[in-house]
PDB file of C-alpha atoms in Angstrom:
ATOM      1  CA  MET A   1     161.203  78.774 117.124  1.00 88.00           C
ATOM      2  CA  SER A   2     157.364  78.492 116.680  1.00 94.00           C
ATOM      3  CA  ARG A   3     155.275  79.667 114.021  1.00 95.00           C
ATOM      4  CA  GLU A   4     153.642  82.307 116.370  1.00 96.00           C
ATOM      5  CA  GLU A   5     157.624  83.715 116.967  1.00 96.00           C
ATOM      6  CA  ILE A   6     158.130  83.973 113.649  1.00 96.00           C
ATOM      7  CA  VAL A   7     155.169  85.536 112.264  1.00 97.00           C
ATOM      8  CA  GLU A   8     155.513  88.130 115.373  1.00 96.00           C
ATOM      9  CA  LYS A   9     159.572  88.194 114.230  1.00 96.00           C
ATOM     10  CA  ILE A  10     159.315  88.993 110.486  1.00 96.00           C
ATOM     11  CA  ASN A  11     156.320  91.725 110.870  1.00 96.00           C
ATOM     12  CA  HIS A  12     158.265  93.705 113.951  1.00 95.00           C
ATOM     13  CA  PHE A  13     161.186  93.848 111.591  1.00 91.00           C
ATOM     14  CA  LEU A  14     158.728  94.784 108.547  1.00 93.00           C
ATOM     15  CA  VAL A  15     157.288  97.659 110.650  1.00 94.00           C
ATOM     16  CA  GLU A  16     160.760  98.520 111.910  1.00 92.00           C
ATOM     17  CA  GLU A  17     162.829  98.414 108.352  1.00 88.00           C
ATOM     18  CA  PHE A  18     160.375  98.550 106.002  1.00 87.00           C
ATOM     19  CA  GLU A  19     158.039 100.926 107.455  1.00 89.00           C
ATOM     20  CA  VAL A  20     155.025  99.888 106.832  1.00 91.00           C
ATOM     21  CA  ASP A  21     152.008 100.029 109.120  1.00 94.00           C
ATOM     22  CA  GLY A  22     150.938  97.109 110.603  1.00 93.00           C
ATOM     23  CA  ASP A  23     147.385  96.658 110.054  1.00 95.00           C
ATOM     24  CA  ASP A  24     148.329  96.110 106.559  1.00 96.00           C
ATOM     25  CA  ILE A  25     150.405  92.812 107.422  1.00 96.00           C
ATOM     26  CA  GLN A  26     147.758  90.283 106.730  1.00 96.00           C
ATOM     27  CA  PRO A  27     148.615  86.581 105.452  1.00 96.00           C
ATOM     28  CA  ASP A  28     146.059  86.903 102.466  1.00 97.00           C
ATOM     29  CA  ALA A  29     147.864  90.340 101.523  1.00 97.00           C
ATOM     30  CA  ASN A  30     149.956  90.675  98.781  1.00 96.00           C
ATOM     31  CA  LEU A  31     153.614  90.883 100.306  1.00 94.00           C
ATOM     32  CA  LYS A  32     155.150  92.778  96.908  1.00 91.00           C
ATOM     33  CA  ASP A  33     152.534  95.254  96.765  1.00 92.00           C
ATOM     34  CA  THR A  34     152.230  95.943 100.495  1.00 93.00           C
ATOM     35  CA  LEU A  35     155.370  96.359 101.313  1.00 90.00           C
ATOM     36  CA  GLY A  36     156.276  98.381  97.874  1.00 89.00           C
ATOM     37  CA  LEU A  37     159.018  96.156  96.828  1.00 84.00           C
ATOM     38  CA  ASP A  38     161.641  96.983  94.371  1.00 84.00           C
ATOM     39  CA  SER A  39     164.750  94.654  92.995  1.00 82.00           C
ATOM     40  CA  LEU A  40     166.617  96.345  95.659  1.00 87.00           C
ATOM     41  CA  ASP A  41     164.126  96.417  98.194  1.00 86.00           C
ATOM     42  CA  TYR A  42     164.320  92.034  97.733  1.00 85.00           C
ATOM     43  CA  VAL A  43     167.966  92.214  98.668  1.00 89.00           C
ATOM     44  CA  ASP A  44     167.361  93.775 101.979  1.00 90.00           C
ATOM     45  CA  LEU A  45     164.756  91.857 102.536  1.00 90.00           C
ATOM     46  CA  VAL A  46     166.906  88.786 102.078  1.00 92.00           C
ATOM     47  CA  VAL A  47     169.797  90.430 104.355  1.00 93.00           C
ATOM     48  CA  SER A  48     167.013  91.068 107.294  1.00 92.00           C
ATOM     49  CA  ILE A  49     165.714  87.233 106.613  1.00 93.00           C
ATOM     50  CA  GLU A  50     169.612  86.407 107.243  1.00 94.00           C
ATOM     51  CA  SER A  51     170.842  87.994 110.067  1.00 94.00           C
ATOM     52  CA  ASN A  52     166.957  87.508 112.563  1.00 93.00           C
ATOM     53  CA  PHE A  53     167.015  84.088 111.685  1.00 95.00           C
ATOM     54  CA  GLY A  54     170.095  83.018 110.296  1.00 94.00           C
ATOM     55  CA  VAL A  55     168.883  81.307 106.967  1.00 94.00           C
ATOM     56  CA  LYS A  56     169.380  82.112 103.578  1.00 93.00           C
ATOM     57  CA  LEU A  57     167.654  82.842 100.965  1.00 93.00           C
ATOM     58  CA  VAL A  58     168.719  83.290  97.591  1.00 89.00           C
ATOM     59  CA  GLU A  59     166.050  84.537  94.129  1.00 86.00           C
ATOM     60  CA  VAL A  60     164.758  80.829  93.639  1.00 92.00           C
ATOM     61  CA  ASP A  61     162.590  80.766  97.324  1.00 92.00           C
ATOM     62  CA  PHE A  62     161.092  84.011  96.090  1.00 89.00           C
ATOM     63  CA  VAL A  63     158.953  82.116  92.864  1.00 90.00           C
ATOM     64  CA  GLY A  64     155.697  81.163  93.790  1.00 92.00           C
ATOM     65  CA  ILE A  65     155.499  84.071  97.037  1.00 94.00           C
ATOM     66  CA  VAL A  66     152.845  86.206  97.038  1.00 95.00           C
ATOM     67  CA  SER A  67     151.047  86.396 100.409  1.00 97.00           C
ATOM     68  CA  PHE A  68     152.243  87.017 103.733  1.00 96.00           C
ATOM     69  CA  GLN A  69     151.582  83.777 104.694  1.00 97.00           C
ATOM     70  CA  ASN A  70     153.621  82.456 101.327  1.00 97.00           C
ATOM     71  CA  PHE A  71     156.494  84.386 103.633  1.00 97.00           C
ATOM     72  CA  TYR A  72     156.059  82.827 106.467  1.00 97.00           C
ATOM     73  CA  ASP A  73     156.042  79.408 105.419  1.00 97.00           C
ATOM     74  CA  LEU A  74     158.841  79.500 103.261  1.00 96.00           C
ATOM     75  CA  ILE A  75     161.016  80.997 106.497  1.00 96.00           C
ATOM     76  CA  GLU A  76     159.119  78.501 108.671  1.00 96.00           C
ATOM     77  CA  ASN A  77     160.637  75.837 106.171  1.00 95.00           C
ATOM     78  CA  LYS A  78     163.794  77.256 105.611  1.00 94.00           C
ATOM     79  CA  LEU A  79     164.217  77.359 109.320  1.00 95.00           C
ATOM     80  CA  LYS A  80     163.206  73.338 109.804  1.00 93.00           C
ATOM     81  CA  VAL A  81     165.906  72.371 107.538  1.00 89.00           C
ATOM     82  CA  LYS A  82     168.235  74.583 109.014  1.00 77.00           C
ATOM     83  CA  VAL A  83     168.039  72.150 112.043  1.00 67.00           C
TER      84      VAL A  83
END
């Protein structure tokens, strides 16, 4: 899966499941602030990633994840390890 496909898939389910405006999803934007995430929302995010990409995320994976760019990098790296 290409980087562009990863970004497109992530953005699509964020718009659908987290009801965020797609225009607000920018690589440098703050993930938590843009999505309005609380601790339960992180659980939903992890479940969404697992169902959409087949990779597992744990709490430590989110250390240092601030922007959407960081989040895309995380998923891309998880997918590379999975292969």
